[in-house]
XYZ file of C-alpha atoms in Angstrom:
693
model
C -7.110 21.524 27.742
C -4.793 19.553 29.979
C -5.218 17.913 33.347
C -3.046 18.422 36.415
C -1.472 15.323 37.881
C -0.897 16.426 41.490
C -2.822 13.544 43.042
C -2.011 10.810 40.571
C 1.125 9.539 42.325
C -0.784 9.109 45.586
C -3.516 7.143 43.786
C -1.003 4.892 42.037
C 0.889 4.074 45.246
C -2.354 3.162 47.023
C -3.262 0.939 44.094
C 0.094 -0.745 44.219
C -0.337 -1.614 47.884
C -3.338 -3.790 47.070
C -1.662 -5.567 44.178
C -0.446 -9.130 44.333
C 3.063 -9.980 45.496
C 4.020 -10.809 41.900
C 4.770 -7.122 41.151
C 8.332 -6.237 42.002
C 9.115 -3.478 44.497
C 11.256 -1.781 41.875
C 8.131 -1.066 39.860
C 6.560 0.584 42.893
C 9.602 2.791 43.249
C 9.528 3.742 39.575
C 5.810 4.407 39.779
C 6.217 6.692 42.774
C 8.722 8.791 40.817
C 6.754 9.036 37.576
C 5.130 12.186 36.283
C 5.145 14.287 39.437
C 5.584 17.632 37.764
C 3.404 17.750 34.666
C 1.807 21.192 34.877
C -1.036 22.041 32.519
C -2.953 25.245 32.058
C -6.518 24.474 33.107
C -9.169 25.731 35.453
C -10.121 22.312 36.796
C -8.513 19.140 38.038
C -9.492 15.847 36.468
C -7.228 12.860 37.246
C -7.021 9.944 34.842
C -10.057 7.743 35.588
C -9.540 4.361 37.168
C -10.840 2.294 34.290
C -13.066 3.256 31.421
C -13.113 3.119 27.671
C -11.313 5.791 25.727
C -13.992 8.255 24.735
C -14.541 9.550 21.227
C -14.193 13.219 22.051
C -11.027 14.074 20.151
C -10.572 15.563 16.723
C -10.685 13.156 13.798
C -7.575 12.426 11.781
C -8.390 9.484 9.566
C -11.132 7.131 8.515
C -9.283 4.449 10.436
C -8.916 6.284 13.717
C -11.022 4.903 16.569
C -12.104 8.424 17.365
C -14.173 8.535 14.182
C -17.899 8.200 14.590
C -20.507 7.764 11.880
C -21.776 11.297 12.432
C -18.458 13.102 12.484
C -19.119 15.410 9.541
C -18.905 18.530 11.675
C -17.109 21.478 10.143
C -14.882 21.984 13.181
C -13.268 18.627 12.465
C -11.188 19.847 9.540
C -8.013 17.764 9.849
C -5.936 20.361 8.019
C -6.569 23.054 10.586
C -5.659 23.603 14.223
C -8.753 23.846 16.441
C -9.252 26.838 18.642
C -8.117 26.322 22.216
C -8.859 28.025 25.489
C -6.124 29.093 27.855
C -2.430 29.602 27.334
C -0.895 27.928 24.303
C 2.032 25.706 25.184
C 5.312 26.404 23.450
C 6.986 23.661 21.441
C 9.504 23.203 24.253
C 6.782 22.849 26.897
C 4.843 20.444 24.717
C 7.923 18.327 24.090
C 8.712 18.201 27.814
C 5.269 16.804 28.626
C 5.483 14.331 25.757
C 8.883 13.161 26.981
C 7.434 12.385 30.399
C 4.538 10.397 28.956
C 6.887 8.344 26.784
C 9.174 7.860 29.788
C 6.303 6.595 31.922
C 5.213 4.141 29.235
C 8.738 2.757 28.820
C 9.787 2.666 32.475
C 6.510 1.898 34.249
C 3.528 0.876 32.140
C 5.098 -1.688 29.802
C 7.210 -3.314 32.568
C 3.997 -3.576 34.574
C 2.220 -5.299 31.678
C 5.163 -7.636 31.214
C 5.152 -8.568 34.898
C 1.408 -9.206 35.009
C 1.126 -11.205 31.787
C 4.102 -13.393 32.650
C 2.682 -14.309 36.063
C 0.916 -17.586 36.746
C -1.948 -17.258 37.344
C -2.474 -14.026 35.431
C -4.303 -11.319 37.355
C -5.744 -8.659 35.079
C -6.506 -6.308 37.934
C -6.851 -2.572 38.327
C -3.166 -1.946 37.620
C -3.429 -3.794 34.328
C -6.543 -1.826 33.390
C -4.893 1.472 34.258
C -1.820 0.631 32.187
C -3.944 -0.317 29.162
C -6.042 2.813 29.598
C -3.003 5.067 29.972
C -1.489 3.770 26.725
C -4.792 4.085 24.856
C -5.308 7.655 26.037
C -1.696 8.625 25.351
C -2.518 8.620 21.637
C -5.076 11.420 22.078
C -3.239 13.522 24.678
C -2.303 16.400 22.398
C -4.932 16.366 19.649
C -6.155 19.836 20.527
C -2.780 21.239 19.494
C -3.383 20.281 15.861
C -1.942 17.632 13.584
C 1.242 19.469 12.670
C 2.322 19.596 16.322
C 1.047 16.176 17.382
C 1.911 13.874 14.497
C 5.641 13.649 15.363
C 4.645 12.685 18.909
C 2.261 9.993 17.656
C 4.904 8.507 15.380
C 7.306 8.512 18.307
C 4.671 6.868 20.520
C 4.031 4.155 17.929
C 7.757 3.477 17.563
C 8.099 3.265 21.340
C 5.257 0.772 21.737
C 6.576 -1.400 18.906
C 10.216 -1.373 19.999
C 9.219 -2.308 23.558
C 7.173 -5.324 22.476
C 3.755 -4.096 23.612
C 1.703 -6.478 21.481
C 3.379 -9.595 22.854
C 1.999 -8.674 26.291
C -1.367 -7.642 24.875
C -1.648 -10.985 23.078
C -1.274 -12.883 26.356
C -3.874 -10.634 27.948
C -6.303 -11.091 25.049
C -6.030 -14.869 25.267
C -6.663 -14.616 28.999
C -9.693 -12.371 28.547
C -11.416 -14.786 26.170
C -10.964 -17.829 28.412
C -14.101 -18.743 30.317
C -13.740 -18.390 34.080
C -10.900 -15.893 33.958
C -12.972 -12.737 34.180
C -11.941 -10.268 36.834
C -14.395 -8.433 39.068
C -14.834 -4.744 39.608
C -16.582 -2.930 42.407
C -19.884 -4.539 43.302
C -18.922 -7.786 41.561
C -19.363 -6.434 38.011
C -17.419 -8.259 35.290
C -15.075 -5.753 33.624
C -13.560 -7.745 30.766
C -14.951 -5.471 28.063
C -13.196 -2.239 28.969
C -9.556 -3.293 28.638
C -10.436 -5.299 25.522
C -11.928 -2.219 23.883
C -8.970 -0.075 24.924
C -6.508 -2.618 23.524
C -8.265 -2.725 20.149
C -8.480 1.068 20.061
C -4.733 1.234 20.535
C -4.423 -1.176 17.596
C -6.423 0.930 15.175
C -5.031 4.279 16.293
C -1.350 3.397 16.388
C -1.483 1.420 13.143
C -3.017 4.493 11.511
C 0.090 6.544 12.244
C 3.190 4.403 12.390
C 4.909 2.049 9.962
C 6.810 0.410 12.813
C 3.611 -0.411 14.696
C 2.140 -2.018 11.571
C 5.248 -4.164 11.233
C 4.889 -5.021 14.928
C 1.359 -6.335 14.290
C 2.748 -8.662 11.616
C 5.865 -9.746 13.474
C 4.488 -10.778 16.890
C 3.984 -14.521 16.669
C 0.305 -15.413 16.852
C -1.063 -11.873 16.890
C -2.547 -11.847 13.387
C -3.933 -15.323 14.015
C -5.759 -14.025 17.093
C -7.279 -11.116 15.150
C -8.417 -13.386 12.305
C -9.879 -15.935 14.738
C -11.749 -13.195 16.583
C -13.323 -11.924 13.364
C -14.187 -15.452 12.268
C -15.715 -16.457 15.608
C -17.950 -13.390 15.760
C -18.980 -13.149 12.085
C -22.303 -14.953 12.596
C -23.234 -12.730 15.533
C -22.236 -9.669 13.542
C -24.448 -10.642 10.621
C -27.372 -11.537 12.901
C -26.777 -8.480 15.115
C -26.545 -10.557 18.292
C -23.029 -9.554 19.359
C -22.671 -7.386 22.431
C -21.444 -3.849 21.981
C -17.861 -4.524 23.069
C -17.525 -7.286 20.454
C -18.773 -4.934 17.746
C -16.275 -2.331 18.931
C -13.561 -4.954 18.632
C -14.671 -5.921 15.117
C -14.681 -2.306 13.981
C -11.247 -1.600 15.452
C -9.641 -4.825 14.234
C -10.996 -4.344 10.711
C -9.619 -0.799 10.731
C -6.259 -2.005 12.026
C -5.982 -4.590 9.241
C -6.725 -1.905 6.677
C -3.972 0.301 8.105
C -1.504 -2.583 8.066
C -2.406 -3.475 4.470
C -1.585 0.036 3.229
C 2.118 -0.766 3.743
C 3.058 -2.963 0.796
C 5.699 -4.913 2.727
C 2.969 -6.305 5.021
C 0.556 -7.601 2.383
C 2.029 -11.028 1.806
C 2.048 -11.674 5.569
C -1.636 -10.742 5.748
C -2.410 -13.117 2.884
C -0.462 -15.935 4.521
C -2.492 -15.594 7.734
C -5.919 -15.770 6.075
C -6.773 -12.089 6.366
C -8.087 -11.835 2.795
C -10.628 -14.633 3.246
C -12.178 -13.354 6.485
C -12.146 -9.723 5.366
C -13.875 -10.735 2.136
C -16.666 -12.386 4.134
C -17.251 -9.196 6.111
C -17.144 -7.156 2.913
C -19.891 -9.266 1.374
C -22.077 -9.939 4.428
C -21.707 -7.149 6.985
C -24.931 -5.227 7.675
C -22.854 -2.115 8.448
C -21.726 0.184 5.647
C -18.619 1.339 7.478
C -17.426 -2.239 7.954
C -18.085 -3.091 4.300
C -16.161 -0.033 3.149
C -13.241 -0.553 5.518
C -12.900 -4.172 4.414
C -13.101 -3.059 0.783
C -10.104 -0.815 1.423
C -8.183 -3.775 2.831
C -9.112 -5.927 -0.158
C -7.979 -3.200 -2.545
C -4.475 -3.620 -1.140
C -4.386 -7.390 -0.655
C -6.336 -9.046 -3.488
C -4.156 -10.214 -6.345
C -5.061 -10.465 -10.021
C -6.422 -13.996 -9.696
C -9.016 -12.783 -7.167
C -10.177 -9.621 -8.930
C -13.170 -11.498 -10.347
C -14.688 -11.383 -6.864
C -15.701 -7.778 -7.473
C -17.007 -8.432 -10.977
C -19.516 -10.908 -9.569
C -20.629 -8.492 -6.846
C -20.140 -4.846 -7.881
C -22.141 -3.404 -4.975
C -18.937 -2.744 -3.012
C -17.624 -0.575 -5.856
C -20.943 1.275 -5.979
C -20.726 1.906 -2.230
C -17.198 3.265 -2.553
C -18.158 5.625 -5.376
C -21.251 6.725 -3.449
C -19.084 7.680 -0.469
C -16.691 9.516 -2.780
C -19.528 11.471 -4.367
C -20.928 12.521 -0.983
C -17.485 13.422 0.371
C -16.946 15.681 -2.644
C -20.227 17.460 -1.890
C -19.338 17.990 1.773
C -17.828 21.302 2.874
C -15.143 19.424 4.806
C -14.573 16.914 1.969
C -15.524 13.943 4.153
C -18.360 11.472 4.437
C -18.830 9.418 7.609
C -15.197 9.841 8.576
C -13.670 9.072 5.174
C -12.009 11.879 3.242
C -12.318 12.356 -0.497
C -8.568 11.723 -0.729
C -8.827 8.336 1.014
C -11.758 7.297 -1.152
C -10.074 8.343 -4.401
C -6.971 6.467 -3.288
C -9.103 3.345 -2.834
C -10.438 3.731 -6.391
C -6.873 4.059 -7.657
C -5.707 1.067 -5.635
C -8.555 -1.137 -6.866
C -7.731 -0.067 -10.421
C -4.255 -1.593 -10.180
C -5.708 -5.052 -10.831
C -6.548 -5.287 -14.516
C -9.678 -7.279 -13.757
C -11.163 -4.298 -11.889
C -10.419 -1.559 -14.418
C -13.392 -2.172 -16.671
C -15.791 -2.700 -13.739
C -14.813 0.570 -12.074
C -15.095 2.431 -15.375
C -18.536 0.918 -16.024
C -19.722 2.118 -12.605
C -19.206 5.721 -13.813
C -16.096 6.454 -11.793
C -14.597 8.686 -14.495
C -16.981 11.677 -14.054
C -16.241 11.705 -10.317
C -12.504 11.541 -10.918
C -12.712 14.309 -13.513
C -14.574 16.533 -11.067
C -12.009 15.789 -8.369
C -9.095 16.503 -10.709
C -10.604 19.873 -11.655
C -10.636 21.011 -8.032
C -8.080 23.110 -6.205
C -6.923 20.585 -3.585
C -3.645 19.110 -4.769
C -3.837 15.935 -2.683
C -7.211 15.138 -4.266
C -5.905 15.951 -7.739
C -2.967 13.590 -7.223
C -5.197 10.626 -6.384
C -7.757 11.447 -9.084
C -5.189 11.707 -11.887
C -3.439 8.557 -10.702
C -6.746 6.656 -10.803
C -7.430 8.006 -14.305
C -4.015 6.809 -15.446
C -4.639 3.373 -13.951
C -7.972 3.041 -15.761
C -6.304 4.026 -19.049
C -4.287 0.786 -19.171
C -7.447 -1.179 -20.070
C -7.909 -1.315 -23.846
C -11.701 -1.021 -23.763
C -11.458 1.944 -21.411
C -8.840 3.532 -23.675
C -11.204 3.743 -26.625
C -13.846 5.563 -24.592
C -11.361 7.773 -22.773
C -9.627 8.906 -25.983
C -13.002 10.052 -27.315
C -13.761 12.025 -24.137
C -12.778 15.563 -25.112
C -13.333 16.871 -21.580
C -10.847 14.340 -20.214
C -8.193 14.999 -22.862
C -8.476 18.777 -22.450
C -8.156 18.464 -18.679
C -5.101 16.223 -18.911
C -3.492 18.616 -21.386
C -4.092 21.442 -18.912
C -2.775 19.467 -15.947
C 0.459 18.743 -17.846
C 1.506 22.203 -16.724
C 0.361 21.853 -13.100
C 2.654 23.183 -10.373
C 2.524 19.883 -8.471
C 4.957 17.366 -9.957
C 2.792 14.332 -9.106
C -0.286 15.800 -10.775
C 1.840 16.775 -13.745
C 3.417 13.320 -13.932
C 0.076 11.508 -13.722
C -1.498 13.705 -16.398
C 1.398 13.193 -18.802
C 1.447 9.472 -18.076
C -2.270 9.126 -18.765
C -1.906 11.007 -22.053
C 1.067 8.864 -23.022
C -0.959 5.715 -22.392
C -4.015 7.006 -24.254
C -2.424 8.646 -27.277
C -0.735 6.827 -30.146
C 1.858 9.076 -31.773
C 3.382 6.189 -33.665
C 6.870 6.774 -35.066
C 7.102 10.453 -34.095
C 8.645 9.749 -30.709
C 12.012 8.442 -31.938
C 12.836 11.661 -33.754
C 11.740 13.664 -30.728
C 13.581 11.621 -28.118
C 16.822 11.514 -30.102
C 16.739 15.270 -30.544
C 16.025 15.914 -26.886
C 18.402 13.369 -25.415
C 21.283 14.325 -27.675
C 22.260 10.666 -28.052
C 21.549 8.631 -31.158
C 20.161 5.165 -30.670
C 23.046 3.603 -32.561
C 25.549 5.163 -30.151
C 23.951 4.001 -26.907
C 24.796 0.624 -25.446
C 24.002 0.812 -21.749
C 22.198 -1.215 -19.101
C 19.062 0.477 -17.791
C 17.857 -0.157 -14.234
C 14.081 0.156 -13.875
C 12.964 0.435 -10.262
C 10.564 1.957 -7.767
C 11.925 4.637 -5.478
C 11.030 2.601 -2.413
C 14.125 0.485 -3.151
C 16.473 3.291 -4.138
C 19.107 2.580 -1.475
C 19.600 -1.019 -2.625
C 19.446 -0.020 -6.288
C 22.206 2.534 -5.762
C 24.380 -0.171 -4.233
C 23.806 -2.468 -7.213
C 24.524 0.433 -9.549
C 27.851 1.200 -7.864
C 28.933 -2.438 -8.024
C 28.178 -2.649 -11.738
C 29.854 0.672 -12.528
C 32.997 -0.399 -10.685
C 33.252 -3.337 -13.095
C 33.038 -1.124 -16.169
C 29.333 -1.421 -16.988
C 27.592 1.612 -18.452
C 24.457 2.139 -16.381
C 21.461 4.370 -17.026
C 19.876 5.079 -13.651
C 17.266 7.688 -12.876
C 18.289 8.934 -9.441
C 17.710 12.655 -9.333
C 14.609 14.690 -9.982
C 15.155 17.785 -12.077
C 12.409 20.190 -13.029
C 12.126 20.747 -16.760
C 13.721 17.442 -17.594
C 13.818 16.732 -21.325
C 10.802 15.234 -22.991
C 11.410 11.632 -23.892
C 14.516 11.058 -21.751
C 13.080 7.847 -20.396
C 11.992 6.636 -23.820
C 15.471 7.318 -25.151
C 16.962 5.351 -22.265
C 14.783 2.333 -22.990
C 15.434 2.491 -26.724
C 19.178 2.776 -26.222
C 19.531 -0.004 -23.667
C 21.109 -3.331 -24.510
C 19.377 -4.875 -21.484
C 16.809 -3.725 -18.897
C 17.153 -4.701 -15.234
C 13.663 -4.760 -13.686
C 13.651 -4.467 -9.878
C 10.368 -6.194 -9.099
C 8.315 -5.716 -5.948
C 4.722 -4.986 -4.987
C 5.439 -1.265 -5.199
C 6.901 -1.719 -8.679
C 3.864 -3.655 -9.849
C 1.468 -1.091 -8.342
C 3.168 1.908 -9.968
C 1.768 3.160 -13.289
C 5.155 4.777 -13.960
C 6.937 1.459 -13.664
C 4.292 -0.342 -15.681
C 4.497 2.119 -18.559
C 8.271 1.847 -18.624
C 8.434 -1.948 -18.363
C 5.755 -2.534 -21.000
C 7.510 -0.118 -23.332
C 10.741 -2.091 -22.946
C 8.799 -5.306 -23.545
C 7.168 -3.922 -26.691
C 10.607 -3.045 -28.044
C 11.668 -6.633 -27.258
C 14.499 -5.511 -25.011
C 16.148 -8.287 -22.973
C 14.873 -8.110 -19.386
C 16.690 -9.336 -16.267
C 14.401 -9.411 -13.174
C 15.678 -8.741 -9.640
C 13.493 -9.612 -6.637
C 13.594 -6.718 -4.161
C 10.933 -7.777 -1.642
C 10.824 -10.930 0.456
C 7.907 -13.190 -0.376
C 6.765 -11.155 -3.373
C 5.390 -13.174 -6.287
C 4.836 -11.333 -9.551
C 1.303 -11.563 -10.915
C -0.909 -9.633 -13.300
C 0.797 -7.548 -15.961
C 4.219 -7.966 -14.347
C 3.886 -11.729 -14.103
C 2.844 -11.919 -17.750
C 5.694 -9.673 -18.842
C 8.385 -11.607 -16.986
C 6.981 -15.042 -17.816
C 9.375 -17.794 -16.770
C 12.481 -15.626 -16.636
C 14.972 -16.525 -13.931
C 15.102 -13.812 -11.273
C 17.932 -12.878 -8.935
C 16.912 -12.590 -5.285
C 18.121 -9.304 -3.785
C 15.443 -9.246 -1.063
C 17.962 -9.954 1.690
C 17.317 -13.674 1.880
C 20.788 -14.392 0.491
C 24.137 -12.570 0.799
C 24.306 -9.528 -1.465
C 27.736 -10.496 -2.798
C 26.513 -13.937 -3.914
C 23.623 -12.465 -5.862
C 25.859 -9.835 -7.457
C 28.169 -12.555 -8.761
C 25.177 -14.334 -10.312
C 23.876 -11.101 -11.856
C 27.279 -10.232 -13.325
C 27.528 -13.695 -14.839
C 24.089 -13.242 -16.413
C 24.956 -9.817 -17.859
C 28.273 -10.963 -19.282
C 29.763 -8.283 -21.517
C 26.458 -6.554 -22.244
C 26.800 -2.855 -21.492
C 30.586 -2.939 -21.230
C 32.614 -0.552 -23.394
C 29.872 -0.235 -25.977
C 28.816 3.365 -25.531
C 30.186 6.777 -26.369
C 31.610 9.003 -23.649
C 28.495 10.036 -21.780
C 27.089 10.484 -18.317
C 26.141 7.040 -17.096
C 23.660 8.271 -14.512
C 20.668 10.082 -15.955
C 19.130 13.040 -14.192
C 15.427 13.218 -14.786
C 12.145 12.501 -13.061
C 12.372 9.644 -10.516
C 11.086 6.461 -12.129
C 8.728 8.629 -14.073
C 7.280 8.267 -17.516
C 5.875 11.777 -17.154
C 7.823 12.996 -20.164
C 7.389 9.945 -22.351
C 5.687 10.122 -25.723
C 3.687 7.154 -26.928
C 5.476 3.904 -27.743
C 6.238 3.067 -31.350
C 4.273 0.550 -33.328
C 6.475 -2.507 -34.027
C 7.426 -2.889 -37.685
C 5.588 -5.452 -39.714
C 7.497 -8.726 -39.950
C 7.384 -10.680 -43.187
C 7.457 -14.444 -42.730
C 6.727 -17.562 -44.753
C 4.385 -18.610 -41.984
C 1.881 -16.074 -43.356
C 0.936 -18.599 -46.061
C 0.630 -21.687 -43.841
C -2.599 -23.642 -43.892
C -4.115 -25.465 -40.899
C -2.082 -28.619 -41.536
C 1.206 -26.713 -41.597
C 0.327 -24.945 -38.355
C -0.472 -28.330 -36.832
C 2.926 -29.680 -37.958
C 4.635 -26.655 -36.438
C 2.871 -27.242 -33.124
C 3.939 -30.871 -33.178
C 7.571 -29.887 -33.736
C 7.583 -27.596 -30.698
C 5.798 -30.203 -28.586
C 2.516 -28.339 -28.171
C -0.154 -30.306 -29.986
C -3.284 -28.404 -29.078
C -6.802 -29.089 -30.377
C -7.723 -25.448 -29.814
C -5.186 -24.436 -32.489
C -6.159 -27.004 -35.119
C -8.201 -24.491 -37.111
C -5.713 -21.627 -36.895
C -4.141 -20.482 -40.176
C -0.645 -19.091 -40.670
C -2.072 -15.621 -41.186
C -3.918 -15.833 -37.877
C -0.787 -17.183 -36.214
C 1.180 -14.156 -37.407
C -1.594 -11.860 -36.203
C -1.255 -13.510 -32.806
C 2.495 -12.923 -33.022
C 1.870 -9.212 -33.536
C -0.436 -9.081 -30.531
C 2.408 -10.325 -28.374
C 4.187 -7.003 -28.921
C 1.269 -4.632 -29.370
C -1.091 -5.955 -26.670
C 0.791 -8.324 -24.343
C -1.986 -8.417 -21.736
C -4.576 -9.487 -24.290
C -2.104 -11.881 -25.894
C -1.441 -13.844 -22.703
C -5.075 -13.661 -21.628
C -6.120 -15.116 -24.996
C -3.575 -17.939 -24.735
C -4.826 -18.818 -21.284
C -8.582 -18.456 -21.713
C -9.166 -19.307 -25.376
C -6.303 -21.573 -26.387
C -5.821 -23.257 -23.011
C -2.079 -22.569 -22.940
C -1.655 -21.755 -19.268
C 1.368 -23.510 -17.787
C 4.517 -21.429 -17.514
C 6.526 -23.983 -19.493
C 3.963 -24.113 -22.304
C 3.733 -20.309 -22.376
C 7.485 -20.031 -22.678
C 7.737 -22.643 -25.432
C 4.881 -21.166 -27.458
C 5.964 -17.505 -27.200
C 9.608 -18.295 -27.940
C 8.647 -20.367 -30.980
C 6.232 -17.682 -32.149
C 8.949 -15.041 -31.864
C 11.237 -17.061 -34.148
C 8.726 -17.333 -36.991
């Protein structure tokens, strides 16, 4: 139901007359012209209140929306439906007209007003400031009753508008002013009213970051804004734990924590969050908060921001994982598939995200996540099946988990069934999980050669392995290389029914693999399966950096080792990096293949059709017969005298050599933890020397 705005112009003009001389007359003129004709079908008039917190009366969209309360599991809150409405339903044209006027008012009146106030000296956060903050906060909820499908485009547009007009720079100045002692402003009767605009500002943060990518980037880009949020959480942690904070502070904590989670979902923001100390303060709340919702929200943030070196933090305190799985279980039992504002999809996604780090895979499996994921994958909601099968695939990369999962007949039967699912993501995840779990040994080469129509001996191309998030840049690199005569295998077009083993054939037939590394690449099970397969076949790998600030860790860091990468993140001119890449490639992939299509058409960066990788052939070597003394001499020659290897025989050394190909994760983990070979230089020297035995 909408409000009429017949009296609002009169109220605003009266307010303006009492404002300080710092506000320009042009703003008054703009204000007097704004929103004079918004007509809404309603039986009552209810002007926008002077100053109050945004109420939680609107439909719920996400676990990170400020409108979500702890008791929001009401069946009429189904986010996939469109709630019943009284009165005449507005047409799309009428709805768009009203939305246009709200956006216009924000751009032409509200934000200029905020800019004028926050740039004044001294700052006066008066009624006009409060109304502007309130108007922007309420703008997010204006059209919720029309359903998500009709309101989401408006919300994305609103978020883009706020970000492009620099809203948070003005809010940051206001927030600093609000926290300074002696700068409180007074309301009617002398009441201090600091809390209300603060709460409305933080609600705008959580709501707009939940919808828009541009707003999340805005949070990271405004100088000092993340620092303010982190400082606020740090300064009020003790009061939060001891339950002595006032209600407005707790509202701020809840909204800021939710905002940081929303920002962390976008992979391009994660390094910025790490650099500003977000991980450390969020971890403290995750471990010490007395409120379940705060602990869970911070766990979500950690699932996106913790790197491999920090995954042990969960192993030492698994209660957060138990809480997550408990919420998932209860959401699955709910008729609306939610528990305390969190949907089963969101919770399964968190399980999948936490499973990316190898250190978490075993812990999550041991906490009985698999039965929940199986149940979710058996359901009839495709979005839940996508997240469940992806999480299952992630867990399958752990060797200990693999043994148990391969013996789980219910799991294997389900994955075999889901291979034929109508949804391509479910189908891809199921096939990928089976490929990771099953060992079909040498059978795949015969199959892939037959299906691809190209014999391994005939193929001499360069394969580009990438995540679709960087497709535009990858296409540009591809075109440059093709123009110079290179034969490129690039998966750019999805085709249903693509041949089984096309990707495996591409890896096997490549003379070199270009790996386009980024956080998205590292997080993708598709990319991992492909890259590890290339590594197991000992294909030469050339890494390209696609994301500013990204540092490869975990399985990708181990796989790439000390290889020189070429920075295509935009830090340097594209042409300069192309020249370096071309020099590195040399004549590899030039004029060495039969007449064939140099751009493959199959599933996008997908190993969905791949059979299992082959087992490397046994290598005979004189080192098999070495005794301890000979191994010690060999270590001395390569400059790695190591007491931990003094008792290693040649046979054991060759076994270790085999592990490098068959189980690279275990191989590098063993070198680091058991043999104390941890430096990148030492790792390179040892693995290169081992390869040459």
